[in-house]
Short mmCIF file of C-alpha atoms and ligand atoms in Angstrom, two decimals:
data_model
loop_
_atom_site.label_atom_id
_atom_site.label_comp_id
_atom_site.label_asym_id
_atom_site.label_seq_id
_atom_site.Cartn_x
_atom_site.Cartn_y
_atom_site.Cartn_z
CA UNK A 70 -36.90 11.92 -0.77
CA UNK A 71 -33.54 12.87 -0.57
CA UNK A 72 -32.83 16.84 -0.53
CA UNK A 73 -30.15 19.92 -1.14
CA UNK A 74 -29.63 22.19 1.15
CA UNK A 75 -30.01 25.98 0.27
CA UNK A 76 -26.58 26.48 1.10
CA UNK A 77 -25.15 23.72 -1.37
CA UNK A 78 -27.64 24.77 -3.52
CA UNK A 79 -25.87 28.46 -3.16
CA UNK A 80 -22.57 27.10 -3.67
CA UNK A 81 -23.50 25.15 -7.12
CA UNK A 82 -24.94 28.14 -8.63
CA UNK A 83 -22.19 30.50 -7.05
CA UNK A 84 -24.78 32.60 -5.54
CA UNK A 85 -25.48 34.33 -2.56
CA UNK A 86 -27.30 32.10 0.34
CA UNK A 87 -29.05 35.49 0.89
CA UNK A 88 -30.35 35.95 -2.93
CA UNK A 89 -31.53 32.02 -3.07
CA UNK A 90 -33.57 32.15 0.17
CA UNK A 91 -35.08 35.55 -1.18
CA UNK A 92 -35.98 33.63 -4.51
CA UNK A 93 -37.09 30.73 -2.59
CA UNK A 94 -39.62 33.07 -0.80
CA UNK A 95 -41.06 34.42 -3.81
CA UNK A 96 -41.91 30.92 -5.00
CA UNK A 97 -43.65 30.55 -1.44
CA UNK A 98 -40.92 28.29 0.15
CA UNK A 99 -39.82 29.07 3.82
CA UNK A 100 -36.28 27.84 4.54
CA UNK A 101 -32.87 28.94 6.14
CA UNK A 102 -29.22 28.60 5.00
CA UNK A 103 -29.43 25.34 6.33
CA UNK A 104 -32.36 23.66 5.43
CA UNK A 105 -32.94 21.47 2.42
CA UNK A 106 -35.47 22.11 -0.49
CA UNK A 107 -36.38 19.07 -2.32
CA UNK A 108 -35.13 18.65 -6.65
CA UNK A 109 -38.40 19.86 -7.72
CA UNK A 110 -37.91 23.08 -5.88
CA UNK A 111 -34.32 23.13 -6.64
CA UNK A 112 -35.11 22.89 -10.28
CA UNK A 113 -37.00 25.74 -10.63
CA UNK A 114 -34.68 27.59 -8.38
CA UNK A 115 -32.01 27.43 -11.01
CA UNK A 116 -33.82 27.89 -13.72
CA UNK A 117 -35.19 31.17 -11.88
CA UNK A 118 -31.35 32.15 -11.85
CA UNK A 119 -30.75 31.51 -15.11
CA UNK A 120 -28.56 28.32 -14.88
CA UNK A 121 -28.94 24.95 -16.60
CA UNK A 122 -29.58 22.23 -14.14
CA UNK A 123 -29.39 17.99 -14.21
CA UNK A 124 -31.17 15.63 -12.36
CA UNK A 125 -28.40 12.80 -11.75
CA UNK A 126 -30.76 10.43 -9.92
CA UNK A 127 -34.52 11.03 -8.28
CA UNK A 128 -32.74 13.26 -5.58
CA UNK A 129 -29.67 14.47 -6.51
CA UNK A 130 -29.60 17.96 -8.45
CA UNK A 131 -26.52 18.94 -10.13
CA UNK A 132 -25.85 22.66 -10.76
CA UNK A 133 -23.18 23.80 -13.63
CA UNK A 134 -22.18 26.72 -11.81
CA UNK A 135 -21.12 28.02 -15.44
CA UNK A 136 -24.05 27.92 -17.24
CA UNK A 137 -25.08 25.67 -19.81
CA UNK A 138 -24.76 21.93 -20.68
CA UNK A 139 -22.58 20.71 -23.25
CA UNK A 140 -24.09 20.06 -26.40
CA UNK A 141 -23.76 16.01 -27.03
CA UNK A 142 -21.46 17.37 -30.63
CA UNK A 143 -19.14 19.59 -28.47
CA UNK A 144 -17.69 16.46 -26.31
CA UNK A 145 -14.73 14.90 -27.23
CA UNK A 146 -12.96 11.67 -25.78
CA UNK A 147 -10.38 12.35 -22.53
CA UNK A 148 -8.16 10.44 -21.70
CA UNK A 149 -9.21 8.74 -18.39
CA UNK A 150 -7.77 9.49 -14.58
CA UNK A 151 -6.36 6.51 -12.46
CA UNK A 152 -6.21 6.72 -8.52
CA UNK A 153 -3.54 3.68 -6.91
CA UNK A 154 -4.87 1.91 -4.14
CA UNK A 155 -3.82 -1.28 -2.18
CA UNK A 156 -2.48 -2.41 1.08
CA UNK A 157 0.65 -0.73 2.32
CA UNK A 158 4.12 -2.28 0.77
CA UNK A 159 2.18 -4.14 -2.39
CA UNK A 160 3.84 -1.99 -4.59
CA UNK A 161 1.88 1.34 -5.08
CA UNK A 162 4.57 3.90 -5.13
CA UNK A 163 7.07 1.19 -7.19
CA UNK A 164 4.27 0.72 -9.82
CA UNK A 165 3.74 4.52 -10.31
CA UNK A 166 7.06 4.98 -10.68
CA UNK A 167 7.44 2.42 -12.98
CA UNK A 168 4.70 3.50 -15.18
CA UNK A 169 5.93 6.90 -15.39
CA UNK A 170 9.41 5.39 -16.24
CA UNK A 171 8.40 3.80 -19.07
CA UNK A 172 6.53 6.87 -20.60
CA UNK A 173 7.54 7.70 -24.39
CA UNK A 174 7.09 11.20 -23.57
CA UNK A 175 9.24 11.93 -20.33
CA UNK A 176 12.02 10.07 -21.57
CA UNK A 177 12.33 12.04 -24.73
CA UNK A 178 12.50 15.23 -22.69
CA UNK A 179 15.72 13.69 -20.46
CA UNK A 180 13.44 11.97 -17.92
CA UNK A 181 13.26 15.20 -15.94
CA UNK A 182 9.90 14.73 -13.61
CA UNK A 183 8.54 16.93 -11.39
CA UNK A 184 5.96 15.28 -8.29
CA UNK A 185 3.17 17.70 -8.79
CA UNK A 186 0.42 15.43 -7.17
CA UNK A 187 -0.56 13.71 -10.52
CA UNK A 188 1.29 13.03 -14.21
CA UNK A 189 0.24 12.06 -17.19
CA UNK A 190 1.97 8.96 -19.65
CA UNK A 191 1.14 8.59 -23.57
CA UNK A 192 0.92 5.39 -25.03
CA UNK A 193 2.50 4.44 -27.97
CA UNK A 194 -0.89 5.07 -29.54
CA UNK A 195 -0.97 8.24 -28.82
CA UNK A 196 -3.46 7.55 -25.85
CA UNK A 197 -3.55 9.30 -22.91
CA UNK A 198 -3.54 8.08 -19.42
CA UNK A 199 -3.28 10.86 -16.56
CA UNK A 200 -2.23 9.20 -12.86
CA UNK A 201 -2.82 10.45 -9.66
CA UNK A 202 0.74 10.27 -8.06
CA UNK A 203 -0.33 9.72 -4.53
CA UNK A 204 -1.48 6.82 -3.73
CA UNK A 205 -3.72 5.53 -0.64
CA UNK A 206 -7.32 5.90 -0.16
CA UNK A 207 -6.70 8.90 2.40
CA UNK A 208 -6.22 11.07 -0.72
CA UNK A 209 -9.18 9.28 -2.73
CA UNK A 210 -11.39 9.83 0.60
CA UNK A 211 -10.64 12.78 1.50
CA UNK A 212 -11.65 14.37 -2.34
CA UNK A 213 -14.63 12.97 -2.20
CA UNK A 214 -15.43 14.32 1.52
CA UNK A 215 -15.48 17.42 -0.42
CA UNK A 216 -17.66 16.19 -3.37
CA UNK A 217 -14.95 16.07 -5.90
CA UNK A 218 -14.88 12.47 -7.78
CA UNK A 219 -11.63 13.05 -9.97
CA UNK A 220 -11.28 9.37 -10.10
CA UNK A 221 -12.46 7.24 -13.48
CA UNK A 222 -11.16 4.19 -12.62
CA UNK A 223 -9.12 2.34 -9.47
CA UNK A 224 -6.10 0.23 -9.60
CA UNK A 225 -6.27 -1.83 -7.08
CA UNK A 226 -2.44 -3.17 -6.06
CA UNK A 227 -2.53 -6.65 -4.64
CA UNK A 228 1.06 -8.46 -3.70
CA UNK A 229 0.95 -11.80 -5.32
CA UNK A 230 2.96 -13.05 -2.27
CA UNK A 231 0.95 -11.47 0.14
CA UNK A 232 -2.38 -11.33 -0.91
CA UNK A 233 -5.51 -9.48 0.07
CA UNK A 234 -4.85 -7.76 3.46
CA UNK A 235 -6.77 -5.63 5.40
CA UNK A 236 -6.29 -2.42 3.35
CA UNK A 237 -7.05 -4.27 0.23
CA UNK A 238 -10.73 -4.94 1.39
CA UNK A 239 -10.53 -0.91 2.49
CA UNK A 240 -9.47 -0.33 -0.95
CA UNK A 241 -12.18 -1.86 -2.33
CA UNK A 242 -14.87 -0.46 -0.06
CA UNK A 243 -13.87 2.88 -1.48
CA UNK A 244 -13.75 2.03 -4.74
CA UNK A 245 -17.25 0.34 -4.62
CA UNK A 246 -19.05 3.68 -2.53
CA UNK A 247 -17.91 5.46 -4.98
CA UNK A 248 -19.26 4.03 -8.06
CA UNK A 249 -15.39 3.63 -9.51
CA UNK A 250 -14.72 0.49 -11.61
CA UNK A 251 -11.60 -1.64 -10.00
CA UNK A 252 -8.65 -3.01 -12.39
CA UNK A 253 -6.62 -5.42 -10.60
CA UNK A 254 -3.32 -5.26 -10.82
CA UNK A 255 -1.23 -8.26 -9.12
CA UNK A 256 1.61 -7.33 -8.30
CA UNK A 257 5.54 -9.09 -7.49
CA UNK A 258 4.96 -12.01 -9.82
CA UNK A 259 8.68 -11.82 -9.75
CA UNK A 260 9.17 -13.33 -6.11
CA UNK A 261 9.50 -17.15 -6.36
CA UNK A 262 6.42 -17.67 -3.69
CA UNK A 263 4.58 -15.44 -5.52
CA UNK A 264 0.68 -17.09 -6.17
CA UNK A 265 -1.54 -15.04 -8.49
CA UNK A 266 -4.24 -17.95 -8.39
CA UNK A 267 -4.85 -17.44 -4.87
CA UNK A 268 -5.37 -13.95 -5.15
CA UNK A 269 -7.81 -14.13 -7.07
CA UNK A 270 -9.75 -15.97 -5.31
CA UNK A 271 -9.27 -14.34 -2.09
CA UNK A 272 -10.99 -11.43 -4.40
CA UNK A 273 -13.68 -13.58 -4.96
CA UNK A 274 -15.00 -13.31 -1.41
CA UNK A 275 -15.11 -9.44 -1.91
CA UNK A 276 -17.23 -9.59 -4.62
CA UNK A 277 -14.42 -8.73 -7.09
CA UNK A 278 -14.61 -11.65 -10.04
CA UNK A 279 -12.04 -11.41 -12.21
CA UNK A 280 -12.50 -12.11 -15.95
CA UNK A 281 -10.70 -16.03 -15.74
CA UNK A 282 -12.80 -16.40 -12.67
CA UNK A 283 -16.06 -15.91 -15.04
CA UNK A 284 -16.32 -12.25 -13.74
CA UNK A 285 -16.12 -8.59 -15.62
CA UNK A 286 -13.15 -7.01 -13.45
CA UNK A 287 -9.86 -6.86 -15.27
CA UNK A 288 -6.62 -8.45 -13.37
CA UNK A 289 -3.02 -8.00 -14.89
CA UNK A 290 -0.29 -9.44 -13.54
CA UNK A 291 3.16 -6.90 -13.22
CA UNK A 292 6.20 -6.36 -11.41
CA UNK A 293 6.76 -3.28 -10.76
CA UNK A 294 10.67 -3.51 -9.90
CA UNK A 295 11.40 -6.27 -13.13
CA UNK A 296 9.07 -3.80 -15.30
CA UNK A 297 6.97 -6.61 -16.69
CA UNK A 298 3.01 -6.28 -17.51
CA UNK A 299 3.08 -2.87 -17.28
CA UNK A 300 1.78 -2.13 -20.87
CA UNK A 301 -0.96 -5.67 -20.46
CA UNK A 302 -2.02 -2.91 -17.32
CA UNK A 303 -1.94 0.44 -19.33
CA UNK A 304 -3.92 -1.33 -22.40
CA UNK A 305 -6.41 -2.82 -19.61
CA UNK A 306 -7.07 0.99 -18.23
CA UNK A 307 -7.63 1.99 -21.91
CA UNK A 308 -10.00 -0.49 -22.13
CA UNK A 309 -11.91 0.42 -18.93
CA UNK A 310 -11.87 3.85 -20.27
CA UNK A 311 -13.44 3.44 -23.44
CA UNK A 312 -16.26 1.13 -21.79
CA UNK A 313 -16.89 4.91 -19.22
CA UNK A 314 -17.22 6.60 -22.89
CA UNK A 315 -15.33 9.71 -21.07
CA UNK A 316 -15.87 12.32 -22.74
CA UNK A 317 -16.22 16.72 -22.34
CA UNK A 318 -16.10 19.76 -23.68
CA UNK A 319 -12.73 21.29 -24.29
CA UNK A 320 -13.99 23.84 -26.19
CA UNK A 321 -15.35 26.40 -23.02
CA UNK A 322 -14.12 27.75 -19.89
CA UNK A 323 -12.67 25.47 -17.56
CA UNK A 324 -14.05 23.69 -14.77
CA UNK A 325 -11.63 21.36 -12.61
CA UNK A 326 -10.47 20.47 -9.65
CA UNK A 327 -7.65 21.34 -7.11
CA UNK A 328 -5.35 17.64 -6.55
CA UNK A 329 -2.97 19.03 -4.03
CA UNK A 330 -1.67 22.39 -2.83
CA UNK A 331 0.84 24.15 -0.98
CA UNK A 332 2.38 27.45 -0.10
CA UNK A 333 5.84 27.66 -2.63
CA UNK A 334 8.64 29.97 -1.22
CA UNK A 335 9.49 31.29 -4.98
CA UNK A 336 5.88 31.07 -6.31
CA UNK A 337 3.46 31.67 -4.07
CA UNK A 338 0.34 29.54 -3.70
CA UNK A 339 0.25 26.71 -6.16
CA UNK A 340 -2.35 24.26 -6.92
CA UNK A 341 -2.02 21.01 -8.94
CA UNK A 342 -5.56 20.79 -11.06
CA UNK A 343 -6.97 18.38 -13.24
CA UNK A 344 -9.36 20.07 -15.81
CA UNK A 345 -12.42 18.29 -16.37
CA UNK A 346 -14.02 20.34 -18.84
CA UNK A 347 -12.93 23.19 -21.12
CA UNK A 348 -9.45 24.67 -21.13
CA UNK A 349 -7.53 26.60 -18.71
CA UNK A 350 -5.17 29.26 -20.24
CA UNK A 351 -2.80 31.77 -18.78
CA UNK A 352 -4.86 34.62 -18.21
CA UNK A 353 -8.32 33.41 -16.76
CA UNK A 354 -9.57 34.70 -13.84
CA UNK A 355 -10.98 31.82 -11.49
CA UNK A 356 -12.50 31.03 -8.32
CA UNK A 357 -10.67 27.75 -6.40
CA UNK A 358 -12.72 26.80 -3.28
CA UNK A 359 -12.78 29.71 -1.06
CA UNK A 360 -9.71 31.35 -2.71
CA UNK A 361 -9.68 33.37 -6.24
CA UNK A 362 -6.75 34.36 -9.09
CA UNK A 363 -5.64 34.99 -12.66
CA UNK A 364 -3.70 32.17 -13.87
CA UNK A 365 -0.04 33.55 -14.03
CA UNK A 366 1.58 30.30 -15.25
CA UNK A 367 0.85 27.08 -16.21
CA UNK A 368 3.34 24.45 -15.30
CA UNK A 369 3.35 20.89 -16.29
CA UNK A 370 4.23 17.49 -14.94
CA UNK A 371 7.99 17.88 -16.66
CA UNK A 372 8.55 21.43 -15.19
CA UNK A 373 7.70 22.82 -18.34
CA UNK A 374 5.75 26.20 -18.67
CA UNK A 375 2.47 25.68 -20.96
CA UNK A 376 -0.25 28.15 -22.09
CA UNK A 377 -2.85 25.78 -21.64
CA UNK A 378 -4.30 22.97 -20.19
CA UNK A 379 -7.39 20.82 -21.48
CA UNK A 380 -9.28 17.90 -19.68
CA UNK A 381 -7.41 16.17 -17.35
CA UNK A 382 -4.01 17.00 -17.73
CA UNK A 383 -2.62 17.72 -14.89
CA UNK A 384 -1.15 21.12 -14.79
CA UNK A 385 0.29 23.79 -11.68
CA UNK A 386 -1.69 26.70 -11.34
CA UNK A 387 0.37 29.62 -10.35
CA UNK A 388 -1.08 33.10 -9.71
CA UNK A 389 -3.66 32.33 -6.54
CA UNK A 390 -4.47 35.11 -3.90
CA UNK A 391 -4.30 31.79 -1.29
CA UNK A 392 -3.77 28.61 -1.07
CA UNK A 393 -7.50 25.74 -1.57
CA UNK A 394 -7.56 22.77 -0.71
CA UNK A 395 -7.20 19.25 -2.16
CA UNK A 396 -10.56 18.40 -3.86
CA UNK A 397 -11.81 21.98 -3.98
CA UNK A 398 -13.43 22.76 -7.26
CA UNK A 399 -12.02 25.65 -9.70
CA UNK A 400 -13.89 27.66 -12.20
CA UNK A 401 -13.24 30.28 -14.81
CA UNK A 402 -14.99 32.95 -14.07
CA UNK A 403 -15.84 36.01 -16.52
CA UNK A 404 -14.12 38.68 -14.36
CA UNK A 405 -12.14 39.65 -11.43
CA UNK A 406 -15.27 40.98 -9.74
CA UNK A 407 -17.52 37.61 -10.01
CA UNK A 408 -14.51 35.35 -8.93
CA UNK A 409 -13.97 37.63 -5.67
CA UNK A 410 -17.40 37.50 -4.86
CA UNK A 411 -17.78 33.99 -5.14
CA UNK A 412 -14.65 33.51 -2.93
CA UNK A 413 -15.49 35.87 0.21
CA UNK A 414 -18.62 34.37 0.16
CA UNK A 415 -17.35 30.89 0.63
CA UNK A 416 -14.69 32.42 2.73
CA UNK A 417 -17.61 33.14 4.89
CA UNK A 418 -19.24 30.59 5.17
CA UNK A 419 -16.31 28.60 6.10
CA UNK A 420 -15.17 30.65 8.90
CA UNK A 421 -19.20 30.92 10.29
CA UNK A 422 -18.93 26.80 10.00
CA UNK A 423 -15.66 26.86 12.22
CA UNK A 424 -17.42 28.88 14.44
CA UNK A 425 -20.33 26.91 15.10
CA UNK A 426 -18.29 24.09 15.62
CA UNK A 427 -16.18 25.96 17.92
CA UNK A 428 -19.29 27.25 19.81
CA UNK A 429 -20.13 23.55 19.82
CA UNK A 430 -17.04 22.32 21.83
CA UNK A 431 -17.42 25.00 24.26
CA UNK A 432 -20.98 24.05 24.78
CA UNK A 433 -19.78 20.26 25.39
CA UNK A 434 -16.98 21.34 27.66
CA UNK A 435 -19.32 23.50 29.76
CA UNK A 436 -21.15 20.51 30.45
CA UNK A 437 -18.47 17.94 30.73
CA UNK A 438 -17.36 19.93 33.41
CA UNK A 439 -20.75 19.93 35.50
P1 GDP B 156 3.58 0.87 -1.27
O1 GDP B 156 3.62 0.96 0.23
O2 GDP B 156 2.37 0.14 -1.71
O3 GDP B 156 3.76 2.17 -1.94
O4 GDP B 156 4.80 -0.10 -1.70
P2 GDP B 156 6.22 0.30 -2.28
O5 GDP B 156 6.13 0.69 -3.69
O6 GDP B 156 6.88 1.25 -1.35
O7 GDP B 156 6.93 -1.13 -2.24
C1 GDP B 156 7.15 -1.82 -1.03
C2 GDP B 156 8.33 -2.75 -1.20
O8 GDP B 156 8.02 -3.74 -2.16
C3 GDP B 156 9.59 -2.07 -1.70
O9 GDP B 156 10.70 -2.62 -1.04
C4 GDP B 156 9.63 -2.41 -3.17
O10 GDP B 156 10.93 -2.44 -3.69
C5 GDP B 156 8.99 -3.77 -3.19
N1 GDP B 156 8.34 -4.06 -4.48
C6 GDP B 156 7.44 -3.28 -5.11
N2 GDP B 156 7.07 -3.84 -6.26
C7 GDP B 156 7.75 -4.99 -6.38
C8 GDP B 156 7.79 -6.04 -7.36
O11 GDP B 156 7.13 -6.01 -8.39
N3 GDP B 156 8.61 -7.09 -7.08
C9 GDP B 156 9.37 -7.17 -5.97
N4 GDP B 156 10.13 -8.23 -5.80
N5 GDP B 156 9.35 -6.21 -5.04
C10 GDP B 156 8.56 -5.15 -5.23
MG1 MG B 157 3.97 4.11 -1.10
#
């Protein structure tokens, strides 16, 4: 069966690789940093330090690095987070921009938007739908290269005049490996040679039925520049959303992840993160990939300062000691002491993986040279 290594094992429970393999040899197993143990053995490794573990398939052991579970009473509906996808010049940036547009909320406070990697829009209802703003599978990949699945549902952008192209069927590759349900959205019903019928049924031969078709995948037809169909595709998320039953914990420390990041002149290092459980407040000391910090301000997708942030609004953290990278995990930690710890340590073992692949190349050159 399938296994964890002791090093990802390490990284789950924020522990030291060094402290695991000890434990790991007082229960009799032999392994190094990089060597996998299987579930079984992983189970009983975490409940040796103390944490709560989940078994999300046969293999595949999940490690709150935080501690406990959340009691079934504690969760509480979130509002879901969309990821655009579709072939290049189908509309992916227009539709965004449109969406956001038409929010109830932005245009009471003057329409003044910041890009901060993801926003949020309220329904008229009061619902909650939180975008990521860049669009692209290059983003969507390369989060999930680092084990981050931010993602609830795909909107998959398909020109009606166009059709599926070759980035549509990458689109939906993505979507699929990932286990993300795919609402169509068919976009440029505007243009006069526009032809949602065949698009569908190009979709058909990807194994994407939509609901006329007989199938269970949503399609909406919009225009993203005319501003039609854009609530038919906002009420279709909603309903996606509610079939996930998301739901989490607001009430505990937070646990997110890190959307996009960059070095600001005025600020420092700033990451965009989208809580997935608990709250972030100004204040909290947390650990964001290899980096650490105290949350110094909160900033929101309007540019406005907030105190807090629950799950998955998207919110700028400013106060880090350095600058992590997009799909790096963050997590509240209970002091300054536990947070730096956990970040040298990855720190570490990032800069011993750089150098093993870097040992690696030389090798190859020496003999590409012979
Ligand atoms: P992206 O590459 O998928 O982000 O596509 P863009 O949003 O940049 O759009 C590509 C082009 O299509 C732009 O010139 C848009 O103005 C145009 N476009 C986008 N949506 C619509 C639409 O609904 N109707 C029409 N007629 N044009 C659109
Ligand atoms: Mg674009």
């Amino acid at each position: 069966p399938e296994a964890i290594t002791v090093q990802e094992l390490a990284q789950r429970m924020a522990e030291r690789g060094s402290d695991v393999i000890k434990a790991l040899m007082r229960m009799g197993v032999m392994a190094t940093i990089t060597q996998s143990v299987d579930a079984d053995t992983a189970e009983l490794l975490v409940s040796e330090f103390g944490h709560r573990s989940r078994r999300v398939s046969e293999s595949d052991v999940l490690i709150g690095m935080t501690g406990e579970e959340d009691a079934a009473e504690t969760l509480v509906a979130r509002p879901p987070v969309v990821t655009v996808m579709g072939h290049v010049d189908h509309g992916k940036t227009s539709l965004l921009d449109a969406i956001r547009k038409a929010d109830v909320v932005s245009g009471e406070a003057g329409g003044i938007t910041q890009h901060i990697g993801a926003y949020q829009v309220q329904l008229g209802s009061g619902q909650k739908i939180t975008f990521i703003d860049t669009p692209g599978h290059a983003a969507f990949t390369e989060m999930r290269a680092r084990g981050a699945n931010v993602t609830d549902v795909v909107v998959l952008v398909v020109a009606a005049n166009d059709g599926v192209m070759p980035q549509t069927v990458e689109a939906i590759a993505h979507a699929k490996a990932a286990g993300v349900p795919i609402i169509v959205a068919i976009n440029k019903i505007d243009l006069p040679d526009a032809n949602p019928q065949r698009v569908k049924t190009e979709l058909l031969s990807h194994e994407l039925v939509v609901e006329d078709m007989g199938g269970d995948v949503l399609a909406v037809e919009v225009s993203a520049t005319k501003r039609t169909g854009l609530e038919k595709l906002e009420e279709a998320i909603l309903l996606q959303a509610e079939v996930l039953d998301l739901r989490s914990n607001p009430a505990r420390s937070a646990v997110g992840t890190v959307v996009e990041a960059k070095l600001d002149r005025g600020r420092g290092s700033v990451a965009t993160v989208l809580v997935e459980k608990g709250t972030l407040k100004v204040g909290d000391i947390f650990v964001a990939g290899a980096e650490w910090g105290r949350v110094r301000a909160l900033v929101n997708d309007r540019g406005q300062n907030v105190t807090e942030a629950g799950p998955a609004m998207p919110v700028e953290v400013v106060g880090l000691n350095g600058t992590p990278n997009a799909g790096d995990d963050l997590v509240v930690t209970e002091d300054e002491a536990r947070a730096r710890e956990i970040a040298e340590y990855r720190a570490r073992k990032k800069r011993e993986a750089s150098s093993a692949i870097a040992a690696r190349g030389s090798v190859e050159q020496m003999f590409s040279q012979i």
